[in-house]
PDB file of N, CA and C and ligand atoms in Angstrom:
ATOM      1  N   MET A  21       0.913  -1.610  -0.027  1.00 54.00           N
ATOM      2  CA  MET A  21       0.075   0.141   0.036  1.00 54.00           C
ATOM      3  C   MET A  21       0.463   1.325  -0.006  1.00 54.00           C
ATOM      4  N   PRO A  22       0.743   2.106  -0.597  1.00 75.00           N
ATOM      5  CA  PRO A  22       1.589   3.228  -1.144  1.00 75.00           C
ATOM      6  C   PRO A  22       1.389   4.172  -0.508  1.00 75.00           C
ATOM      7  N   ILE A  23       1.645   4.058   0.968  1.00 82.00           N
ATOM      8  CA  ILE A  23       0.812   5.058   1.590  1.00 82.00           C
ATOM      9  C   ILE A  23       2.604   6.103   2.155  1.00 82.00           C
ATOM     10  N   TYR A  24       2.896   7.141   2.056  1.00 87.00           N
ATOM     11  CA  TYR A  24       3.671   7.670   2.425  1.00 87.00           C
ATOM     12  C   TYR A  24       3.585   9.128   3.478  1.00 87.00           C
ATOM     13  N   GLU A  25       4.553   9.355   4.304  1.00 89.00           N
ATOM     14  CA  GLU A  25       4.862  10.536   4.882  1.00 89.00           C
ATOM     15  C   GLU A  25       5.129  11.526   3.996  1.00 89.00           C
ATOM     16  N   PHE A  26       4.434  12.536   4.361  1.00 92.00           N
ATOM     17  CA  PHE A  26       4.940  13.680   3.830  1.00 92.00           C
ATOM     18  C   PHE A  26       5.335  14.963   4.795  1.00 92.00           C
ATOM     19  N   SER A  27       6.217  15.761   4.638  1.00 93.00           N
ATOM     20  CA  SER A  27       6.984  16.902   5.511  1.00 93.00           C
ATOM     21  C   SER A  27       6.497  18.295   4.514  1.00 93.00           C
ATOM     22  N   CYS A  28       5.934  19.122   4.908  1.00 95.00           N
ATOM     23  CA  CYS A  28       5.848  20.415   4.207  1.00 95.00           C
ATOM     24  C   CYS A  28       7.052  21.409   3.807  1.00 95.00           C
ATOM     25  N   ASN A  29       7.794  21.752   2.821  1.00 94.00           N
ATOM     26  CA  ASN A  29       8.548  22.236   3.502  1.00 94.00           C
ATOM     27  C   ASN A  29       8.506  23.753   4.087  1.00 94.00           C
ATOM     28  N   GLU A  30       6.904  24.058   3.475  1.00 95.00           N
ATOM     29  CA  GLU A  30       6.569  26.438   3.454  1.00 95.00           C
ATOM     30  C   GLU A  30       6.289  25.699   5.490  1.00 95.00           C
ATOM     31  N   CYS A  31       5.083  25.103   5.711  1.00 96.00           N
ATOM     32  CA  CYS A  31       4.579  24.981   7.054  1.00 96.00           C
ATOM     33  C   CYS A  31       4.775  24.345   8.349  1.00 96.00           C
ATOM     34  N   GLY A  32       5.909  23.099   7.507  1.00 94.00           N
ATOM     35  CA  GLY A  32       6.404  22.274   8.655  1.00 94.00           C
ATOM     36  C   GLY A  32       5.493  20.566   9.188  1.00 94.00           C
ATOM     37  N   VAL A  33       4.400  20.934   8.872  1.00 93.00           N
ATOM     38  CA  VAL A  33       2.925  19.896   9.012  1.00 93.00           C
ATOM     39  C   VAL A  33       3.569  18.672   8.401  1.00 93.00           C
ATOM     40  N   GLU A  34       3.584  17.550   9.025  1.00 92.00           N
ATOM     41  CA  GLU A  34       4.229  16.323   8.528  1.00 92.00           C
ATOM     42  C   GLU A  34       2.174  15.157   8.741  1.00 92.00           C
ATOM     43  N   PHE A  35       2.306  14.802   6.861  1.00 92.00           N
ATOM     44  CA  PHE A  35       1.106  14.291   7.070  1.00 92.00           C
ATOM     45  C   PHE A  35       1.798  13.172   6.131  1.00 92.00           C
ATOM     46  N   GLU A  36      -0.156  12.060   5.955  1.00 90.00           N
ATOM     47  CA  GLU A  36       0.401  10.940   5.003  1.00 90.00           C
ATOM     48  C   GLU A  36      -0.366  10.898   4.038  1.00 90.00           C
ATOM     49  N   GLU A  37       0.084  10.550   3.147  1.00 89.00           N
ATOM     50  CA  GLU A  37      -1.262  10.678   2.032  1.00 89.00           C
ATOM     51  C   GLU A  37      -0.887   8.804   0.824  1.00 89.00           C
ATOM     52  N   LEU A  38      -1.997   8.736   0.636  1.00 87.00           N
ATOM     53  CA  LEU A  38      -2.328   7.548  -0.404  1.00 87.00           C
ATOM     54  C   LEU A  38      -1.485   8.276  -1.566  1.00 87.00           C
ATOM     55  N   THR A  39      -1.425   7.393  -1.599  1.00 88.00           N
ATOM     56  CA  THR A  39      -0.488   7.728  -3.369  1.00 88.00           C
ATOM     57  C   THR A  39      -0.295   6.126  -4.739  1.00 88.00           C
ATOM     58  N   GLY A  40      -0.453   6.953  -5.927  1.00 85.00           N
ATOM     59  CA  GLY A  40      -0.818   5.710  -6.764  1.00 85.00           C
ATOM     60  C   GLY A  40      -1.559   5.995  -7.894  1.00 85.00           C
ATOM     61  N   PRO A  41      -1.050   5.000  -8.944  1.00 85.00           N
ATOM     62  CA  PRO A  41      -2.194   5.862  -9.834  1.00 85.00           C
ATOM     63  C   PRO A  41      -3.433   5.873  -9.780  1.00 85.00           C
ATOM     64  N   HIS A  42      -4.144   4.166  -8.646  1.00 84.00           N
ATOM     65  CA  HIS A  42      -5.569   3.860  -8.695  1.00 84.00           C
ATOM     66  C   HIS A  42      -5.781   5.098  -7.918  1.00 84.00           C
ATOM     67  N   VAL A  43      -6.083   5.853  -7.440  1.00 85.00           N
ATOM     68  CA  VAL A  43      -5.804   6.928  -6.476  1.00 85.00           C
ATOM     69  C   VAL A  43      -5.903   8.566  -7.521  1.00 85.00           C
ATOM     70  N   GLY A  44      -5.011   8.701  -8.346  1.00 88.00           N
ATOM     71  CA  GLY A  44      -4.701   9.750  -9.060  1.00 88.00           C
ATOM     72  C   GLY A  44      -4.180  10.692  -8.792  1.00 88.00           C
ATOM     73  N   LEU A  45      -2.774  10.273  -7.765  1.00 86.00           N
ATOM     74  CA  LEU A  45      -1.922  11.093  -7.124  1.00 86.00           C
ATOM     75  C   LEU A  45      -0.841  10.708  -7.721  1.00 86.00           C
ATOM     76  N   GLU A  46      -0.508  10.775  -7.783  1.00 87.00           N
ATOM     77  CA  GLU A  46       1.445  10.998  -7.508  1.00 87.00           C
ATOM     78  C   GLU A  46       2.383  11.234  -6.148  1.00 87.00           C
ATOM     79  N   ALA A  47       2.888  10.562  -5.536  1.00 83.00           N
ATOM     80  CA  ALA A  47       4.162  11.284  -5.006  1.00 83.00           C
ATOM     81  C   ALA A  47       4.664  12.380  -5.036  1.00 83.00           C
ATOM     82  N   ASP A  48       5.028  12.905  -6.864  1.00 85.00           N
ATOM     83  CA  ASP A  48       5.744  14.137  -7.016  1.00 85.00           C
ATOM     84  C   ASP A  48       4.605  15.110  -6.965  1.00 85.00           C
ATOM     85  N   SER A  49       3.080  14.874  -7.361  1.00 89.00           N
ATOM     86  CA  SER A  49       2.494  15.697  -6.817  1.00 89.00           C
ATOM     87  C   SER A  49       1.386  16.471  -5.682  1.00 89.00           C
ATOM     88  N   VAL A  50       1.885  15.346  -4.574  1.00 93.00           N
ATOM     89  CA  VAL A  50       1.146  15.636  -3.985  1.00 93.00           C
ATOM     90  C   VAL A  50       1.300  17.275  -2.896  1.00 93.00           C
ATOM     91  N   CYS A  51       0.491  18.129  -2.667  1.00 93.00           N
ATOM     92  CA  CYS A  51       0.152  19.515  -1.906  1.00 93.00           C
ATOM     93  C   CYS A  51       0.170  18.985  -0.477  1.00 93.00           C
ATOM     94  N   CYS A  52       0.310  20.560   0.223  1.00 94.00           N
ATOM     95  CA  CYS A  52       0.373  20.114   2.018  1.00 94.00           C
ATOM     96  C   CYS A  52      -1.420  20.021   2.670  1.00 94.00           C
ATOM     97  N   PRO A  53      -2.060  20.163   3.020  1.00 92.00           N
ATOM     98  CA  PRO A  53      -3.432  20.021   3.288  1.00 92.00           C
ATOM     99  C   PRO A  53      -3.677  21.094   4.179  1.00 92.00           C
ATOM    100  N   ASP A  54      -3.052  21.748   4.882  1.00 93.00           N
ATOM    101  CA  ASP A  54      -2.738  22.853   5.999  1.00 93.00           C
ATOM    102  C   ASP A  54      -2.289  23.865   4.685  1.00 93.00           C
ATOM    103  N   CYS A  55      -1.051  23.906   4.438  1.00 96.00           N
ATOM    104  CA  CYS A  55      -0.986  25.492   3.763  1.00 96.00           C
ATOM    105  C   CYS A  55      -1.298  25.880   1.545  1.00 96.00           C
ATOM    106  N   GLY A  56      -0.968  24.160   1.429  1.00 95.00           N
ATOM    107  CA  GLY A  56      -1.718  24.125  -0.269  1.00 95.00           C
ATOM    108  C   GLY A  56      -0.205  23.755  -0.411  1.00 95.00           C
ATOM    109  N   ALA A  57       0.699  24.294  -0.235  1.00 94.00           N
ATOM    110  CA  ALA A  57       2.319  24.558  -0.876  1.00 94.00           C
ATOM    111  C   ALA A  57       2.424  23.258  -1.891  1.00 94.00           C
ATOM    112  N   SER A  58       3.047  22.872  -2.715  1.00 93.00           N
ATOM    113  CA  SER A  58       3.859  22.014  -4.479  1.00 93.00           C
ATOM    114  C   SER A  58       5.036  21.298  -3.538  1.00 93.00           C
ATOM    115  N   ARG A  59       5.505  22.134  -1.944  1.00 94.00           N
ATOM    116  CA  ARG A  59       7.099  21.720  -1.930  1.00 94.00           C
ATOM    117  C   ARG A  59       7.181  20.749  -0.591  1.00 94.00           C
ATOM    118  N   VAL A  60       6.231  19.513  -1.046  1.00 94.00           N
ATOM    119  CA  VAL A  60       6.574  18.702  -0.048  1.00 94.00           C
ATOM    120  C   VAL A  60       7.856  17.902  -0.592  1.00 94.00           C
ATOM    121  N   GLU A  61       8.130  16.948   1.299  1.00 92.00           N
ATOM    122  CA  GLU A  61       8.486  16.768   1.094  1.00 92.00           C
ATOM    123  C   GLU A  61       8.681  15.259   1.346  1.00 92.00           C
ATOM    124  N   ARG A  62       9.378  13.806   0.970  1.00 90.00           N
ATOM    125  CA  ARG A  62       8.498  12.186   1.205  1.00 90.00           C
ATOM    126  C   ARG A  62       9.653  11.744   2.765  1.00 90.00           C
ATOM    127  N   LEU A  63       8.771  11.919   3.536  1.00 86.00           N
ATOM    128  CA  LEU A  63       9.427  10.790   4.278  1.00 86.00           C
ATOM    129  C   LEU A  63      10.086   9.800   4.502  1.00 86.00           C
ATOM    130  N   PRO A  64      10.705   8.909   5.089  1.00 75.00           N
ATOM    131  CA  PRO A  64      11.113   7.438   5.241  1.00 75.00           C
ATOM    132  C   PRO A  64       9.333   6.915   5.703  1.00 75.00           C
ATOM    133  N   THR A  65       8.870   6.116   5.685  1.00 64.00           N
ATOM    134  CA  THR A  65       8.062   5.715   6.068  1.00 64.00           C
ATOM    135  C   THR A  65       8.354   5.010   7.695  1.00 64.00           C
ATOM    136  N   SER A  66       8.714   5.699   8.237  1.00 56.00           N
ATOM    137  CA  SER A  66       8.327   5.015   9.329  1.00 56.00           C
ATOM    138  C   SER A  66       7.277   4.021   9.957  1.00 56.00           C
ATOM    139  N   SER A  67       6.433   4.613  10.386  1.00 52.00           N
ATOM    140  CA  SER A  67       5.528   3.893  11.352  1.00 52.00           C
ATOM    141  C   SER A  67       4.366   3.632  10.522  1.00 52.00           C
ATOM    142  N   TYR A  68       4.809   2.666   8.937  1.00 51.00           N
ATOM    143  CA  TYR A  68       4.445   1.915   9.086  1.00 51.00           C
ATOM    144  C   TYR A  68       5.106   0.572   8.493  1.00 51.00           C
ATOM    145  N   SER A  69       6.323   0.605   8.933  1.00 48.00           N
ATOM    146  CA  SER A  69       7.805  -0.284   8.646  1.00 48.00           C
ATOM    147  C   SER A  69       7.714  -1.339   9.292  1.00 48.00           C
ATOM    148  N   PRO A  70       7.195  -1.105  10.754  1.00 49.00           N
ATOM    149  CA  PRO A  70       7.233  -2.848  11.649  1.00 49.00           C
ATOM    150  C   PRO A  70       6.040  -3.538  11.268  1.00 49.00           C
ATOM    151  N   ILE A  71       5.371  -2.813  10.217  1.00 48.00           N
ATOM    152  CA  ILE A  71       4.737  -4.264   9.857  1.00 48.00           C
ATOM    153  C   ILE A  71       4.536  -5.135   9.434  1.00 48.00           C
ATOM    154  N   HIS A  72       6.130  -4.295   8.212  1.00 50.00           N
ATOM    155  CA  HIS A  72       5.871  -5.308   6.557  1.00 50.00           C
ATOM    156  C   HIS A  72       7.499  -5.668   7.085  1.00 50.00           C
ATOM    157  N   ARG A  73       8.351  -5.207   8.090  1.00 57.00           N
ATOM    158  CA  ARG A  73       9.436  -5.301   7.963  1.00 57.00           C
ATOM    159  C   ARG A  73      10.111  -6.509   8.467  1.00 57.00           C
ATOM    160  N   ARG A  74      10.600  -8.131   8.926  1.00 66.00           N
ATOM    161  CA  ARG A  74      11.174  -8.131   9.628  1.00 66.00           C
ATOM    162  C   ARG A  74      11.670  -8.063  10.334  1.00 66.00           C
ATOM    163  N   LEU A  75      11.988  -8.778  11.857  1.00 67.00           N
ATOM    164  CA  LEU A  75      13.126  -7.855  12.816  1.00 67.00           C
ATOM    165  C   LEU A  75      14.276  -8.599  12.583  1.00 67.00           C
ATOM    166  N   THR A  76      15.017  -8.299  12.587  1.00 75.00           N
ATOM    167  CA  THR A  76      16.759  -9.211  12.733  1.00 75.00           C
ATOM    168  C   THR A  76      16.423 -10.067  14.055  1.00 75.00           C
ATOM    169  N   THR A  77      17.275 -10.678  14.672  1.00 77.00           N
ATOM    170  CA  THR A  77      17.466 -11.154  15.681  1.00 77.00           C
ATOM    171  C   THR A  77      18.053 -10.446  16.862  1.00 77.00           C
ATOM    172  N   ASN A  78      18.892  -9.468  16.720  1.00 77.00           N
ATOM    173  CA  ASN A  78      19.676  -9.459  17.116  1.00 77.00           C
ATOM    174  C   ASN A  78      17.988  -7.884  18.352  1.00 77.00           C
ATOM    175  N   GLU A  79      17.754  -7.278  16.768  1.00 77.00           N
ATOM    176  CA  GLU A  79      16.337  -6.041  17.083  1.00 77.00           C
ATOM    177  C   GLU A  79      15.622  -7.171  18.131  1.00 77.00           C
ATOM    178  N   ARG A  80      15.102  -7.662  18.019  1.00 77.00           N
ATOM    179  CA  ARG A  80      14.109  -8.944  18.270  1.00 77.00           C
ATOM    180  C   ARG A  80      14.403  -9.099  19.426  1.00 77.00           C
ATOM    181  N   LYS A  81      15.235  -9.820  20.281  1.00 77.00           N
ATOM    182  CA  LYS A  81      16.606  -9.811  21.558  1.00 77.00           C
ATOM    183  C   LYS A  81      16.084  -8.480  22.388  1.00 77.00           C
ATOM    184  N   LYS A  82      16.560  -7.552  22.046  1.00 77.00           N
ATOM    185  CA  LYS A  82      16.435  -6.278  22.367  1.00 77.00           C
ATOM    186  C   LYS A  82      15.314  -5.731  22.475  1.00 77.00           C
ATOM    187  N   LEU A  83      14.162  -5.866  21.738  1.00 73.00           N
ATOM    188  CA  LEU A  83      12.975  -5.262  21.830  1.00 73.00           C
ATOM    189  C   LEU A  83      12.458  -7.072  23.103  1.00 73.00           C
ATOM    190  N   GLU A  84      12.496  -7.677  23.092  1.00 72.00           N
ATOM    191  CA  GLU A  84      12.307  -8.701  23.713  1.00 72.00           C
ATOM    192  C   GLU A  84      12.940  -8.390  25.854  1.00 72.00           C
ATOM    193  N   SER A  85      14.334  -7.941  25.151  1.00 73.00           N
ATOM    194  CA  SER A  85      14.141  -7.495  27.085  1.00 73.00           C
ATOM    195  C   SER A  85      14.246  -6.732  26.988  1.00 73.00           C
ATOM    196  N   THR A  86      13.952  -5.217  26.304  1.00 70.00           N
ATOM    197  CA  THR A  86      13.452  -4.189  26.597  1.00 70.00           C
ATOM    198  C   THR A  86      12.088  -4.474  27.112  1.00 70.00           C
ATOM    199  N   ARG A  87      11.407  -5.178  26.751  1.00 70.00           N
ATOM    200  CA  ARG A  87       9.974  -5.140  27.529  1.00 70.00           C
ATOM    201  C   ARG A  87       9.813  -6.448  28.424  1.00 70.00           C
ATOM    202  N   SER A  88      10.563  -7.078  29.046  1.00 68.00           N
ATOM    203  CA  SER A  88      10.811  -7.845  29.998  1.00 68.00           C
ATOM    204  C   SER A  88      11.494  -7.193  31.330  1.00 68.00           C
ATOM    205  N   VAL A  89      12.272  -6.232  30.734  1.00 66.00           N
ATOM    206  CA  VAL A  89      12.752  -5.224  32.131  1.00 66.00           C
ATOM    207  C   VAL A  89      11.728  -4.122  32.328  1.00 66.00           C
ATOM    208  N   ASP A  90      11.030  -4.142  31.685  1.00 72.00           N
ATOM    209  CA  ASP A  90       9.387  -2.912  31.258  1.00 72.00           C
ATOM    210  C   ASP A  90       8.468  -3.333  32.886  1.00 72.00           C
ATOM    211  N   ARG A  91       8.522  -4.744  32.390  1.00 75.00           N
ATOM    212  CA  ARG A  91       7.324  -5.664  33.253  1.00 75.00           C
ATOM    213  C   ARG A  91       8.116  -5.991  35.043  1.00 75.00           C
ATOM    214  N   ALA A  92       9.526  -5.899  34.689  1.00 76.00           N
ATOM    215  CA  ALA A  92      10.037  -6.946  35.664  1.00 76.00           C
ATOM    216  C   ALA A  92       9.480  -5.095  36.941  1.00 76.00           C
ATOM    217  N   ALA A  93      10.353  -3.623  36.256  1.00 79.00           N
ATOM    218  CA  ALA A  93       9.791  -3.098  36.330  1.00 79.00           C
ATOM    219  C   ALA A  93       8.899  -2.259  37.655  1.00 79.00           C
ATOM    220  N   ARG A  94       7.656  -2.755  36.718  1.00 82.00           N
ATOM    221  CA  ARG A  94       6.560  -2.311  37.111  1.00 82.00           C
ATOM    222  C   ARG A  94       6.218  -2.785  38.066  1.00 82.00           C
ATOM    223  N   LYS A  95       6.283  -4.739  38.221  1.00 85.00           N
ATOM    224  CA  LYS A  95       6.287  -5.166  38.800  1.00 85.00           C
ATOM    225  C   LYS A  95       6.973  -5.195  40.143  1.00 85.00           C
ATOM    226  N   ALA A  96       8.005  -4.583  40.347  1.00 86.00           N
ATOM    227  CA  ALA A  96       8.609  -4.077  41.375  1.00 86.00           C
ATOM    228  C   ALA A  96       7.621  -3.025  42.207  1.00 86.00           C
ATOM    229  N   GLU A  97       7.417  -2.191  40.866  1.00 86.00           N
ATOM    230  CA  GLU A  97       7.170  -0.605  41.347  1.00 86.00           C
ATOM    231  C   GLU A  97       5.588  -1.311  42.186  1.00 86.00           C
ATOM    232  N   PHE A  98       4.059  -2.234  41.660  1.00 87.00           N
ATOM    233  CA  PHE A  98       3.283  -1.901  42.031  1.00 87.00           C
ATOM    234  C   PHE A  98       3.052  -3.263  43.355  1.00 87.00           C
ATOM    235  N   LYS A  99       4.761  -3.974  43.826  1.00 90.00           N
ATOM    236  CA  LYS A  99       5.175  -4.375  45.190  1.00 90.00           C
ATOM    237  C   LYS A  99       5.158  -3.001  45.732  1.00 90.00           C
ATOM    238  N   ARG A 100       6.093  -2.509  45.279  1.00 91.00           N
ATOM    239  CA  ARG A 100       6.483  -0.964  46.748  1.00 91.00           C
ATOM    240  C   ARG A 100       5.309  -0.461  47.007  1.00 91.00           C
ATOM    241  N   LYS A 101       3.867  -0.757  46.474  1.00 90.00           N
ATOM    242  CA  LYS A 101       2.706   0.681  46.754  1.00 90.00           C
ATOM    243  C   LYS A 101       2.127   0.201  47.284  1.00 90.00           C
ATOM    244  N   ARG A 102       1.850  -1.430  46.931  1.00 92.00           N
ATOM    245  CA  ARG A 102       1.222  -2.600  48.272  1.00 92.00           C
ATOM    246  C   ARG A 102       1.413  -2.144  49.248  1.00 92.00           C
ATOM    247  N   GLN A 103       3.136  -2.704  49.836  1.00 92.00           N
ATOM    248  CA  GLN A 103       3.566  -2.672  50.740  1.00 92.00           C
ATOM    249  C   GLN A 103       3.150  -0.886  51.646  1.00 92.00           C
ATOM    250  N   ALA A 104       2.844  -0.011  50.908  1.00 92.00           N
ATOM    251  CA  ALA A 104       3.466   1.142  51.211  1.00 92.00           C
ATOM    252  C   ALA A 104       1.600   1.490  51.693  1.00 92.00           C
ATOM    253  N   ALA A 105       0.817   0.786  50.668  1.00 92.00           N
ATOM    254  CA  ALA A 105      -0.446   1.304  51.128  1.00 92.00           C
ATOM    255  C   ALA A 105      -0.698   0.508  52.412  1.00 92.00           C
ATOM    256  N   ARG A 106      -0.468  -1.271  52.650  1.00 92.00           N
ATOM    257  CA  ARG A 106      -0.747  -1.419  53.376  1.00 92.00           C
ATOM    258  C   ARG A 106       0.133  -1.567  55.248  1.00 92.00           C
ATOM    259  N   ASP A 107       1.356  -0.595  54.533  1.00 92.00           N
ATOM    260  CA  ASP A 107       1.872   0.622  55.912  1.00 92.00           C
ATOM    261  C   ASP A 107       1.074   1.290  56.230  1.00 92.00           C
ATOM    262  N   ALA A 108       0.612   1.857  55.717  1.00 91.00           N
ATOM    263  CA  ALA A 108       0.099   3.624  55.972  1.00 91.00           C
ATOM    264  C   ALA A 108      -1.853   2.648  56.249  1.00 91.00           C
ATOM    265  N   ARG A 109      -2.581   1.936  55.787  1.00 89.00           N
ATOM    266  CA  ARG A 109      -2.825   0.834  56.793  1.00 89.00           C
ATOM    267  C   ARG A 109      -2.382   1.123  58.349  1.00 89.00           C
ATOM    268  N   ASN A 110      -1.597   0.202  57.884  1.00 87.00           N
ATOM    269  CA  ASN A 110      -1.493  -0.275  59.512  1.00 87.00           C
ATOM    270  C   ASN A 110      -1.331   1.086  60.971  1.00 87.00           C
ATOM    271  N   ARG A 111      -0.512   1.868  59.625  1.00 86.00           N
ATOM    272  CA  ARG A 111      -0.479   3.029  60.857  1.00 86.00           C
ATOM    273  C   ARG A 111      -1.219   3.628  61.419  1.00 86.00           C
ATOM    274  N   SER A 112      -2.570   4.400  60.013  1.00 81.00           N
ATOM    275  CA  SER A 112      -3.078   4.740  60.488  1.00 81.00           C
ATOM    276  C   SER A 112      -4.723   3.852  61.533  1.00 81.00           C
ATOM    277  N   SER A 113      -4.886   2.160  61.699  1.00 73.00           N
ATOM    278  CA  SER A 113      -5.776   1.474  62.493  1.00 73.00           C
ATOM    279  C   SER A 113      -5.451   1.482  63.867  1.00 73.00           C
ATOM    280  N   GLY A 114      -3.317   1.767  63.851  1.00 63.00           N
ATOM    281  CA  GLY A 114      -3.158   1.871  65.458  1.00 63.00           C
ATOM    282  C   GLY A 114      -2.908   0.343  65.803  1.00 63.00           C
ATOM    283  N   GLN A 115      -3.325  -0.655  65.334  1.00 62.00           N
ATOM    284  CA  GLN A 115      -2.773  -2.500  65.672  1.00 62.00           C
ATOM    285  C   GLN A 115      -1.869  -3.202  65.263  1.00 62.00           C
ATOM    286  N   GLY A 116      -1.424  -2.232  64.114  1.00 59.00           N
ATOM    287  CA  GLY A 116      -0.891  -2.948  63.020  1.00 59.00           C
ATOM    288  C   GLY A 116      -1.089  -4.492  62.040  1.00 59.00           C
TER     289      GLY A 116
HETATM  290 ZN1   ZN B 202       2.205  23.324   4.241  1.00 90.40          ZN
END
């Protein structure tokens, strides 16, 4: 699907545009939806690439490790919060 991201050279807005013969719009003739300038720059389609691109083993490992670190940190924080809430309750009740 030839959806491209563009950046306007005039006002700097970034937008996506579906281009191709079937929509009658070539990437070269895209105009800015904001200011109408034809001086737009095509960006590398970063937001779509993860779907189509296959990750290398290294990238996948990196991604998995970030995720697991994230999960462990979140779990620890949850534990800490729960313990703090318990302490607060114990303190306020005065019975332990
Ligand atoms: Zn513009």
